[in-house]
Coordinates of C-alpha atoms and ligand atoms in Angstrom, one line a residue:
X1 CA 76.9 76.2 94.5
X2 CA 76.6 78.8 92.2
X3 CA 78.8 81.8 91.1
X4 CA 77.1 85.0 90.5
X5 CA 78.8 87.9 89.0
X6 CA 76.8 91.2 88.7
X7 CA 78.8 94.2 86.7
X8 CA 79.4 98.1 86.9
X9 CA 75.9 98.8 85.1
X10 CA 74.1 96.0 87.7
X11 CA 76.1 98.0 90.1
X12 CA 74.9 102.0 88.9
X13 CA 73.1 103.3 91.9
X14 CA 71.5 102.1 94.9
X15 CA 68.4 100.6 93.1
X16 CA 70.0 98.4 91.1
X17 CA 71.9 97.6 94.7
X18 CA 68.7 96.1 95.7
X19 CA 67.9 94.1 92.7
X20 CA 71.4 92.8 92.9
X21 CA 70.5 91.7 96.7
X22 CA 67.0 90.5 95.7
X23 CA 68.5 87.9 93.2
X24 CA 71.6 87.1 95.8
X25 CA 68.9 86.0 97.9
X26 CA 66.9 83.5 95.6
X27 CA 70.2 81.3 95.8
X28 CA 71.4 79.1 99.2
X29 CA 75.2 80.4 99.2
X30 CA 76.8 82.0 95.7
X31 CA 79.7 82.9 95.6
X32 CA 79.6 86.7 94.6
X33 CA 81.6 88.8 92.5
X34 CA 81.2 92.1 91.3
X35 CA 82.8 95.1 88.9
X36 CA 83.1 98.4 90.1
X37 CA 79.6 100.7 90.1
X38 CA 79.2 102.1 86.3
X39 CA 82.5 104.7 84.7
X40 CA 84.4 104.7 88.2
X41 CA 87.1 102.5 86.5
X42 CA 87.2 105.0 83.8
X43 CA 87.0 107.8 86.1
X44 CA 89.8 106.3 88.2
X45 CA 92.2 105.7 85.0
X46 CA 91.5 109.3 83.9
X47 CA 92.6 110.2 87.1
X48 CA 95.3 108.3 87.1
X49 CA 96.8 110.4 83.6
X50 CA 95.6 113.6 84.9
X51 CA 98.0 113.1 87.9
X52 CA 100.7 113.9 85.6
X53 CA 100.0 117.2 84.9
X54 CA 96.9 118.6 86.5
X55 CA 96.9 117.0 90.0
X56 CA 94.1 119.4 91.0
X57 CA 91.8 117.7 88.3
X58 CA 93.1 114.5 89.0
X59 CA 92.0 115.2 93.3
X60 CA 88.5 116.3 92.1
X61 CA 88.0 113.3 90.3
X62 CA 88.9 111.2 93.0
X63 CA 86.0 113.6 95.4
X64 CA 83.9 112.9 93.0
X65 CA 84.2 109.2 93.2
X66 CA 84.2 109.6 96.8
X67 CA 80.3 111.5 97.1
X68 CA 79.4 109.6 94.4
X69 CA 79.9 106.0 96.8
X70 CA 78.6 108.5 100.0
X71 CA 75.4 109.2 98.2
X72 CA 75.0 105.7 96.8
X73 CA 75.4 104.6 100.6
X74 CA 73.1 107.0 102.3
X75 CA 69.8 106.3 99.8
X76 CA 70.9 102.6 100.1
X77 CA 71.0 102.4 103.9
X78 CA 67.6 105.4 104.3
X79 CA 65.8 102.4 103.6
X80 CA 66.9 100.8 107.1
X81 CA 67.0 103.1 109.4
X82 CA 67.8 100.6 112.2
X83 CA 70.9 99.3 111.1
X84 CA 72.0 102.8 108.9
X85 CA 73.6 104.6 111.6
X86 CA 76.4 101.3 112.4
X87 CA 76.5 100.2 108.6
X88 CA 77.1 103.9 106.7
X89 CA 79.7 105.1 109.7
X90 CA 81.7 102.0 108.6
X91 CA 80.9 102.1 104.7
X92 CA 82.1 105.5 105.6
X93 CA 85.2 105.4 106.7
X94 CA 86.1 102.4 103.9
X95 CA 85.3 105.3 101.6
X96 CA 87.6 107.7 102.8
X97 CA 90.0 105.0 103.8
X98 CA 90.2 103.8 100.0
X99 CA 90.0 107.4 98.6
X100 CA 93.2 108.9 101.0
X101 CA 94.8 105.7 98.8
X102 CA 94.1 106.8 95.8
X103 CA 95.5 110.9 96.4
X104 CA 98.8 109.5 97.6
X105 CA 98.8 107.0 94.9
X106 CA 98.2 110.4 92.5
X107 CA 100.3 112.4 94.4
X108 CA 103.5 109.9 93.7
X109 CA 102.7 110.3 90.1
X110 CA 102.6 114.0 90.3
X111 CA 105.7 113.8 92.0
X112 CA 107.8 111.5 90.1
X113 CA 106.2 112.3 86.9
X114 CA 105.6 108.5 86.3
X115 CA 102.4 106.5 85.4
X116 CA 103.7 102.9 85.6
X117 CA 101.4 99.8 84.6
X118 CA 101.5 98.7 88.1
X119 CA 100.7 102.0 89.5
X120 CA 97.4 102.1 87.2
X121 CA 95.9 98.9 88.4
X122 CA 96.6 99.6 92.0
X123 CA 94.5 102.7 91.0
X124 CA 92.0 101.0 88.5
X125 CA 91.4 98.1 91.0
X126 CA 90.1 101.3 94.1
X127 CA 86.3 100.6 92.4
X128 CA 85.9 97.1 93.0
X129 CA 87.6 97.8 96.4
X130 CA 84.5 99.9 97.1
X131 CA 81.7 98.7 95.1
X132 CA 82.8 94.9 96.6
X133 CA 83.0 96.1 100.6
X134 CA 80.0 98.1 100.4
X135 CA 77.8 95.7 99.2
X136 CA 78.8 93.7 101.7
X137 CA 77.9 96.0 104.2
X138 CA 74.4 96.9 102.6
X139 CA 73.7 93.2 102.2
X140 CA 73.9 92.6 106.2
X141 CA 72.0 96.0 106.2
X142 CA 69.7 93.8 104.5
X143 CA 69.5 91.1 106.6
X144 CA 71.5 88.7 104.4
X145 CA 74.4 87.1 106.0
X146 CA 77.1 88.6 103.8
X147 CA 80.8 89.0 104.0
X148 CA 83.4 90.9 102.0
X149 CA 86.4 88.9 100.5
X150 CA 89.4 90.8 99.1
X151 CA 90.3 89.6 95.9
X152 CA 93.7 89.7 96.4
X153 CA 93.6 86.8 98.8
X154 CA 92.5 84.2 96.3
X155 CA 93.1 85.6 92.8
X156 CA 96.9 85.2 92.3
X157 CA 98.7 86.4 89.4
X158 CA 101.6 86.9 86.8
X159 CA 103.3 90.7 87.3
X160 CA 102.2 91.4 83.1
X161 CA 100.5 94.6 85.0
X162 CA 97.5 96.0 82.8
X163 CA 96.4 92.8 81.7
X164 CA 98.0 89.9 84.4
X165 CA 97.7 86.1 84.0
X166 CA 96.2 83.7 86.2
X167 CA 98.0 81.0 88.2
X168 CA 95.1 79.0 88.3
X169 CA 96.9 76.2 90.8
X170 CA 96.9 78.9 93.8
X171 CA 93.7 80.3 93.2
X172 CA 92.0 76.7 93.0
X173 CA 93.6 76.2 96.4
X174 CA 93.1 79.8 98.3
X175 CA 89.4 80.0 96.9
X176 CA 88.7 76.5 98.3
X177 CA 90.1 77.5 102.2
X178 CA 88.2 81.2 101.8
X179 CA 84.8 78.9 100.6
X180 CA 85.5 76.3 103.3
X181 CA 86.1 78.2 105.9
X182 CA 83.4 80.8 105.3
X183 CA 80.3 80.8 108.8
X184 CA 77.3 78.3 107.6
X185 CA 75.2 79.9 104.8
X186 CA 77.6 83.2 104.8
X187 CA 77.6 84.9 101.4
X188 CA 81.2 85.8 100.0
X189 CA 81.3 89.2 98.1
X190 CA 84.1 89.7 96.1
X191 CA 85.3 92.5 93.2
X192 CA 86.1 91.1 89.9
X193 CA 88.7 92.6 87.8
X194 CA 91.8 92.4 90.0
X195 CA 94.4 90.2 91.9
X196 CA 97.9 90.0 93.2
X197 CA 101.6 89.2 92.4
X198 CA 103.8 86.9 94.0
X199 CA 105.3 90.0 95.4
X200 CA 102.3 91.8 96.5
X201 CA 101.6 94.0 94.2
X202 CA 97.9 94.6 92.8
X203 CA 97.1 93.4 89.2
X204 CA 94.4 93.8 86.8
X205 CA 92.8 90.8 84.2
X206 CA 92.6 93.4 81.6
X207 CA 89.5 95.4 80.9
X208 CA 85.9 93.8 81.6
X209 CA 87.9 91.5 83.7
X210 CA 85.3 90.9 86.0
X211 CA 83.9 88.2 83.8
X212 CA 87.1 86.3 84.0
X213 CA 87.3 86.6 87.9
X214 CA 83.9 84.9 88.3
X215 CA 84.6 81.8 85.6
X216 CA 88.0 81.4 87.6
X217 CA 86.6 81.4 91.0
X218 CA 83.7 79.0 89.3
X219 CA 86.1 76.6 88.0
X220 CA 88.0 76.4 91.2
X221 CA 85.3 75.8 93.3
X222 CA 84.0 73.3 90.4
X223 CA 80.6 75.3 90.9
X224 CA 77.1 74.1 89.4
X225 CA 77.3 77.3 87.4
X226 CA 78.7 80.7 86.5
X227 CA 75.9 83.7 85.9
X228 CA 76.7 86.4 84.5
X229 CA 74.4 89.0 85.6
X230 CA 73.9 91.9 83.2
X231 CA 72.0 94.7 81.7
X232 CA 70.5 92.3 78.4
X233 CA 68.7 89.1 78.8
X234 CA 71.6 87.5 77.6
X235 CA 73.8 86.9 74.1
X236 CA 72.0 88.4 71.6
X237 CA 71.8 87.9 67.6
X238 CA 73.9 91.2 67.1
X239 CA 74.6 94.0 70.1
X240 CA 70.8 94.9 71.1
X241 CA 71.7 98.6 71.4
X242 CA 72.8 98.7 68.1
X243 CA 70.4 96.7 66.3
X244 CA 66.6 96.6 67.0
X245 CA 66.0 93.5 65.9
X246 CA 68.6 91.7 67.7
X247 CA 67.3 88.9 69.6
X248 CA 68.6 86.7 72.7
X249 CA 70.2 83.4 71.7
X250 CA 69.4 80.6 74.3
X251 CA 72.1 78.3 73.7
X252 CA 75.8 78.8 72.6
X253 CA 78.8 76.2 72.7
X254 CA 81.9 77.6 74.4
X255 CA 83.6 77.9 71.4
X256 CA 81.1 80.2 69.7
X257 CA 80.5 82.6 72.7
X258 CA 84.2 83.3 73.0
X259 CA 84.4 83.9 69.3
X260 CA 81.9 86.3 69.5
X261 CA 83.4 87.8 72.5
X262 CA 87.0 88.2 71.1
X263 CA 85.3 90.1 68.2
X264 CA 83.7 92.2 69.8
X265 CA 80.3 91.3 72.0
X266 CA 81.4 93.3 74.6
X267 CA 78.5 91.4 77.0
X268 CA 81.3 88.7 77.7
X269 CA 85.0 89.2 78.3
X270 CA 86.8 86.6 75.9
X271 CA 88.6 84.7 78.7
X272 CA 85.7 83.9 80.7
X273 CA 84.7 80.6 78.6
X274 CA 88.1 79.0 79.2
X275 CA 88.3 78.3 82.7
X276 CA 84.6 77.1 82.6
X277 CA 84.7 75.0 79.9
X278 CA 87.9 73.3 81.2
X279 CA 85.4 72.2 84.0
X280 CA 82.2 71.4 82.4
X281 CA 80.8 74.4 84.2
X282 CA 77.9 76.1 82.5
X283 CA 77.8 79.8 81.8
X284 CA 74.9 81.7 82.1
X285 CA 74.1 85.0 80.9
X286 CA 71.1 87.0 82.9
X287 CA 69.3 90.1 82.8
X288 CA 69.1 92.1 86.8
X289 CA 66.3 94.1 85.1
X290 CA 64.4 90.6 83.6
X291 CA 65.1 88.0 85.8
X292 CA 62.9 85.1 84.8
X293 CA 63.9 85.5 81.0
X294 CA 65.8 82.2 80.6
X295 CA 69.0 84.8 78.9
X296 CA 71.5 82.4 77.2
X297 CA 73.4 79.1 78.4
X298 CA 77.0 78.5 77.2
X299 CA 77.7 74.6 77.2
X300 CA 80.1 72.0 75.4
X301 CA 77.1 71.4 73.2
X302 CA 77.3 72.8 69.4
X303 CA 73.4 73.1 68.8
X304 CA 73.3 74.2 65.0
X305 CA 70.3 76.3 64.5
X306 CA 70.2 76.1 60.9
X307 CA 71.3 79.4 60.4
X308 CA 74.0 82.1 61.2
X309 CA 74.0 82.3 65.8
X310 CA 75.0 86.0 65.6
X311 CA 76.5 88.8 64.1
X312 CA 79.6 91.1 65.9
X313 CA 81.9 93.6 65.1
X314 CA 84.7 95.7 65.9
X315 CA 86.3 98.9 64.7
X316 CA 89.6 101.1 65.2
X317 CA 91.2 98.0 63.8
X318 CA 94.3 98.5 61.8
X319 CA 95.2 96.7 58.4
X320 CA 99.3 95.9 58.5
X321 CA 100.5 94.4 54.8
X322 CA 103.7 93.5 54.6
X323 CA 105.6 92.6 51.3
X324 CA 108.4 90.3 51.6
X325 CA 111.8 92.0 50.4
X326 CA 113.6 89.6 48.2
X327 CA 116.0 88.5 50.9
X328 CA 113.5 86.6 53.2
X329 CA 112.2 83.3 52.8
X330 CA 109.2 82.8 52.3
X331 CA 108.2 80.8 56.0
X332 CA 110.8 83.2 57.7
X333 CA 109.1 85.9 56.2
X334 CA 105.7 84.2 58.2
X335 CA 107.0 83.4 61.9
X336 CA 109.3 86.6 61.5
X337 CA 105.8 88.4 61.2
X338 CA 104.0 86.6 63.6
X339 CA 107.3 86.5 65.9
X340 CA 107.5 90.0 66.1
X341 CA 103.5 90.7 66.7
X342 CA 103.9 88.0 69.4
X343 CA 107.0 89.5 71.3
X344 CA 104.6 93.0 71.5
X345 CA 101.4 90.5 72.7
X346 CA 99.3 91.6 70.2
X347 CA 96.4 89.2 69.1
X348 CA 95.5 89.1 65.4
X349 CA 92.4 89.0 64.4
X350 CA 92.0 88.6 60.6
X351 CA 95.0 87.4 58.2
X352 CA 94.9 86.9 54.3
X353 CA 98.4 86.0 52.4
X354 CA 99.8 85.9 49.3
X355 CA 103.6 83.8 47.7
X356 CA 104.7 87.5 48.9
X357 CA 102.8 89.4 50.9
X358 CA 100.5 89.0 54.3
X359 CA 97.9 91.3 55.5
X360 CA 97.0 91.4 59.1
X361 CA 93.4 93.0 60.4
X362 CA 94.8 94.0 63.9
X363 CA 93.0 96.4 67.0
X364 CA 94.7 99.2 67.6
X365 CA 96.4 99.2 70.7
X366 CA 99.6 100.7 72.2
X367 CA 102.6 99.1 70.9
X368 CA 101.2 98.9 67.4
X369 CA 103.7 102.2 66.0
X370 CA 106.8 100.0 67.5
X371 CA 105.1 97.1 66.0
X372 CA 105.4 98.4 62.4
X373 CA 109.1 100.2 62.9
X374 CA 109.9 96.3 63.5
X375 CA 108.0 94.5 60.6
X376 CA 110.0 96.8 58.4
X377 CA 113.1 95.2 58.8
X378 CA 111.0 91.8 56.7
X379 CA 109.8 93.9 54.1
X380 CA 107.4 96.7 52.8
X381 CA 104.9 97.5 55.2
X382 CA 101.9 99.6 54.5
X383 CA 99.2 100.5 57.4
X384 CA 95.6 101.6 56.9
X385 CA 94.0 102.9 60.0
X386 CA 89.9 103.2 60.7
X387 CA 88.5 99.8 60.0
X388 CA 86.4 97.4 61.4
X389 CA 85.9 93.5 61.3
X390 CA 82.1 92.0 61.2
X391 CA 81.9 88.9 61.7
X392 CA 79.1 85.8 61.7
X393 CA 79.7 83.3 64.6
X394 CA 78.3 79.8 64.1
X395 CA 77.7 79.5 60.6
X396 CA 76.3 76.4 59.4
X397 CA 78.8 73.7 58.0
X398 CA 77.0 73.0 54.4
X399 CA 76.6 76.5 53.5
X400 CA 76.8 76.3 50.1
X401 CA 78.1 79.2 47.4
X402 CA 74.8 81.2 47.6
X403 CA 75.4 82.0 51.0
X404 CA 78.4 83.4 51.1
X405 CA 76.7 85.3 47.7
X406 CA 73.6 86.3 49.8
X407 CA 75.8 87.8 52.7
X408 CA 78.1 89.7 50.1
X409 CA 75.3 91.2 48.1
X410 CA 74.2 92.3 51.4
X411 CA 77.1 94.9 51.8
X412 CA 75.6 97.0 48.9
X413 CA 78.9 97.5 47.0
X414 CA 80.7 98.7 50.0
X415 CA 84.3 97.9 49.7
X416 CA 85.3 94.7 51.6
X417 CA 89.7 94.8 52.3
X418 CA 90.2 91.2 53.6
X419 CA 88.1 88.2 53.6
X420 CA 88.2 85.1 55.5
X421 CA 85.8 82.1 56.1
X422 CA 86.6 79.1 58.0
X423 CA 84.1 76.2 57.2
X424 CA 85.2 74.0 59.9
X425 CA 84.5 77.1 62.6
X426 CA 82.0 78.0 60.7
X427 CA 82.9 81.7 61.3
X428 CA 83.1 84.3 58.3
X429 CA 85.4 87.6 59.1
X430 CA 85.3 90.8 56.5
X431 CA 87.0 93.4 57.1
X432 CA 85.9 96.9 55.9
X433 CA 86.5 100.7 56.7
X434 CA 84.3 101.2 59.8
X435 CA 82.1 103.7 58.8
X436 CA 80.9 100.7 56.7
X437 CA 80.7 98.8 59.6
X438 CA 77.5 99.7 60.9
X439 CA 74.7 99.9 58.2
X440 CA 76.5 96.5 56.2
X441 CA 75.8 95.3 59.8
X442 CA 72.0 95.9 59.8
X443 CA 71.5 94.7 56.0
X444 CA 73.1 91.2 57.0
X445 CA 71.2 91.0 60.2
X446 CA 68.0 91.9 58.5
X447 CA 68.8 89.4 55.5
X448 CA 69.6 86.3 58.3
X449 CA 67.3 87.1 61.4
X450 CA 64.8 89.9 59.9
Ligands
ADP1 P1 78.3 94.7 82.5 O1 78.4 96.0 83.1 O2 77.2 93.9 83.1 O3 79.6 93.9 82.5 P2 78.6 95.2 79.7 O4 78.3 96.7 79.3 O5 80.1 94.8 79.8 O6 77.8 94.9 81.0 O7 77.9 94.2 78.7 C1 76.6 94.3 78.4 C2 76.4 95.1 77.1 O8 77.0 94.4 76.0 C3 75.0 95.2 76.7 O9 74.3 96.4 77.3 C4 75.1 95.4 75.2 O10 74.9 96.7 74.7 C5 76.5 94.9 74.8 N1 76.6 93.9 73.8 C6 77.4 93.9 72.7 N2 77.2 92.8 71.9 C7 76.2 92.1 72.5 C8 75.5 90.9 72.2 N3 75.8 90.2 71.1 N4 74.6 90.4 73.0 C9 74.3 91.1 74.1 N5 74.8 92.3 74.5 C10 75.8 92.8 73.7
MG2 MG1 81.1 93.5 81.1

């Protein structure tokens, strides 16, 4: 059995509905899960801040999201004419069902001038409520024996609303009854992204959390695979829409594909890898548009290609230094840093230190002000704002001097602020201001894949 997770661009309009249906069917019985259809998680979040202080923006928002899922429906279900007039009344009234949700979810935040992190993924988690359940419905429109599955009944989590953990004990048990007790050859559809509490409430993975449902739902079923259906035939050298050369990579170890999705390949949400490569289960990425194109595996197997496997980056990353003050210790002065960046949940992504000093490449992300108030009780902190991080995944181990030479002659003088280079990773991280991000980007892919 095979999990098969298609996301919000696989999910855009009704023809992409079909393809996703189309490769559903060349499989006996996947387990399906998909994101919301393309921007209706953003829309929904902007409507959720919009409540606040222009409710009427905030309602026509949520209309929009509302014809948006009618019209996808009705060109969908035109093409069977035979089964439309059952299948779009119920789509139907999901759609309105769902959407009265979200006004009243608004309307409490009008009216108590609130927006908690629990209200926003009750609201954030209304796209995969619809894209899931009405893709379900076009499927039997279809003539595939599908059936919607709320996520809520299998993927249990924390309460850390916004970006909720796992408890991957219950979810190994509630997706094994859901799977077992599922008609002979029925196909589950399920939306990524969210869960529930102990309590009840509705949680969300964190953004691009789709990913992570699927490899969760994978491991727990100990699936042959996890695919990750998308809009690129797979991991590429560097972010195909930024670089022209960039070119698919057919084999990555676990370890290097979460690298590259922690800084910054957005084609993979970082947690996917884990729950997969705790089971042995390979990860596949595909291409909806490309199907036969073999896209990339992700296995426990380190291939080395000779070479650098691919080039990522990141900006709107912060640069914190803090300077010891005489008082602290030097290794207090360390886990009180790390202490405090820990106690806000903020992942670091790029550290350099000196007898006196450490310097932390960071993503900006709430909490970072409140952050920096803190650290300022250990020392002298300074803060530069508007950089980015590149970094080369999967270097090989015996690079010798001249490579790490080649790759800095390659930035044409632009000014690098941290450095790091682990040999044993084989992962290289420089950190520059971002609008140096880009072009020192194309030089060094050029220089290693050109
Ligand atoms: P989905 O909607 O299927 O989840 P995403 O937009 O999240 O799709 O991820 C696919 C996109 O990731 C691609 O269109 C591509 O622009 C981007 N991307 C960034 N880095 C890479 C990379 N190294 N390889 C492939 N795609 C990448
Ligand atoms: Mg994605």
């Amino acid at each position: 059995m095979k999990v098969l997770k298609f996301g919000g661009t696989s999910m855009g309009d009704e023809q992409t509905w079909q393809q996703v249906l189309q490769i559903i069917q060349r499989y006996p019985q996947p387990f399906v899960i998909v994101s919301a259809t393309a921007r209706t998680t953003r829309q929904l979040l902007a409507a959720a801040e919009q409540a606040l202080n222009k409710i009427n923006s905030a309602h026509k928002q949520a209309e929009k999201i509302h014809t948006h899922h009618v019209e996808i429906i009705n060109n969908f279900l035109n093409n069977y004419p035979n089964a439309k007039p059952v299948i779009a009344k119920k789509c139907k009234s999901w759609i309105d069902k769902k959407i009265a949700e979200l006004d009243n979810l608004l309307h409490d935040i009008n009216k108590t001038q609130t927006l908690t992190l629990r209200q926003k993924d009750a609201i954030a988690s209304i796209g995969e409520h619809l894209s899931s359940y009405l893709l379900a419905q076009c499927g039997s429109a279809a003539g595939l024996q599908t059936t919607w599955i709320d996520a809520a009944k299998i993927i249990r989590t924390d309460s850390d609303f916004g970006q909720a953990s796992p408890d991957k004990e219950i979810i190994n048990k509630k997706a094994g009854s859901v799977f077992d007790n599922l008609g002979n050859g029925t196909i589950p559809i399920m939306g990524g992204y969210y869960g529930k509490d102990k309590q009840g409430n509705i949680t969300t993975l964190g953004f691009e959390g789709s990913d992570y449902s699927a490899s969760l739902v994978g491991a727990a079923l100990s699936a042959d695979a996890i695919e990750i259906w998308t809009d690129v035939s797979g991991i590429y050298t560097c972010d195909p829409r930024v670089i022209d050369g960039a070119r698919p990579i057919p084999q990555l170890s676990f370890q290097e594909a979460t690298e590259l999705a922690y800084f910054g390949a957005k084609v993979l949400h970082p947690s996917t890898t884990k729950p997969a490569s705790q089971k042995q289960i390979p990860v596949r990425v595909k291409n909806i548009f490309d199907p036969e194109a073999p896209g990339t595996e992700i296995t426990h197997q380190t291939v080395p290609n000779g070479n650098v496997k691919a080039i990522t980056y990141k900006k709107d990353c912060s640069i914190i230094t803090v300077t010891s003050s005489q008082t602290v210790m030097g290794y207090e002065f360390l886990s009180g840093v790390f202490d405090t960046l820990r106690l806000q949940h903020l992942p670091v992504d790029v550290v350099t230190t000196t007898e006196a000093s450490v310097s932390i490449a960071i993503e900006h992300k709430n909490g970072l002000e409140q952050t920096v108030e803190q650290l300022k009780s250990l020392g002298d902190v300074k803060v530069e704002t508007q950089n980015g991080i590149i970094s080369l995944v999967g270097c090989r181990k015996d690079y010798s001097q001249s490579f790490i030479k080649n790759i800095l002659a390659h930035l044409n003088n632009r000014p690098i602020k941290l450095f790091s280079y682990s040999r044993s990773k084989g992962n290289l991280n420089i950190v520059m201001h971002q609008d140096d991000i880009i072009p020192s980007v194309k030089l060094i892919h050029d220089h290693l894949f050109g």
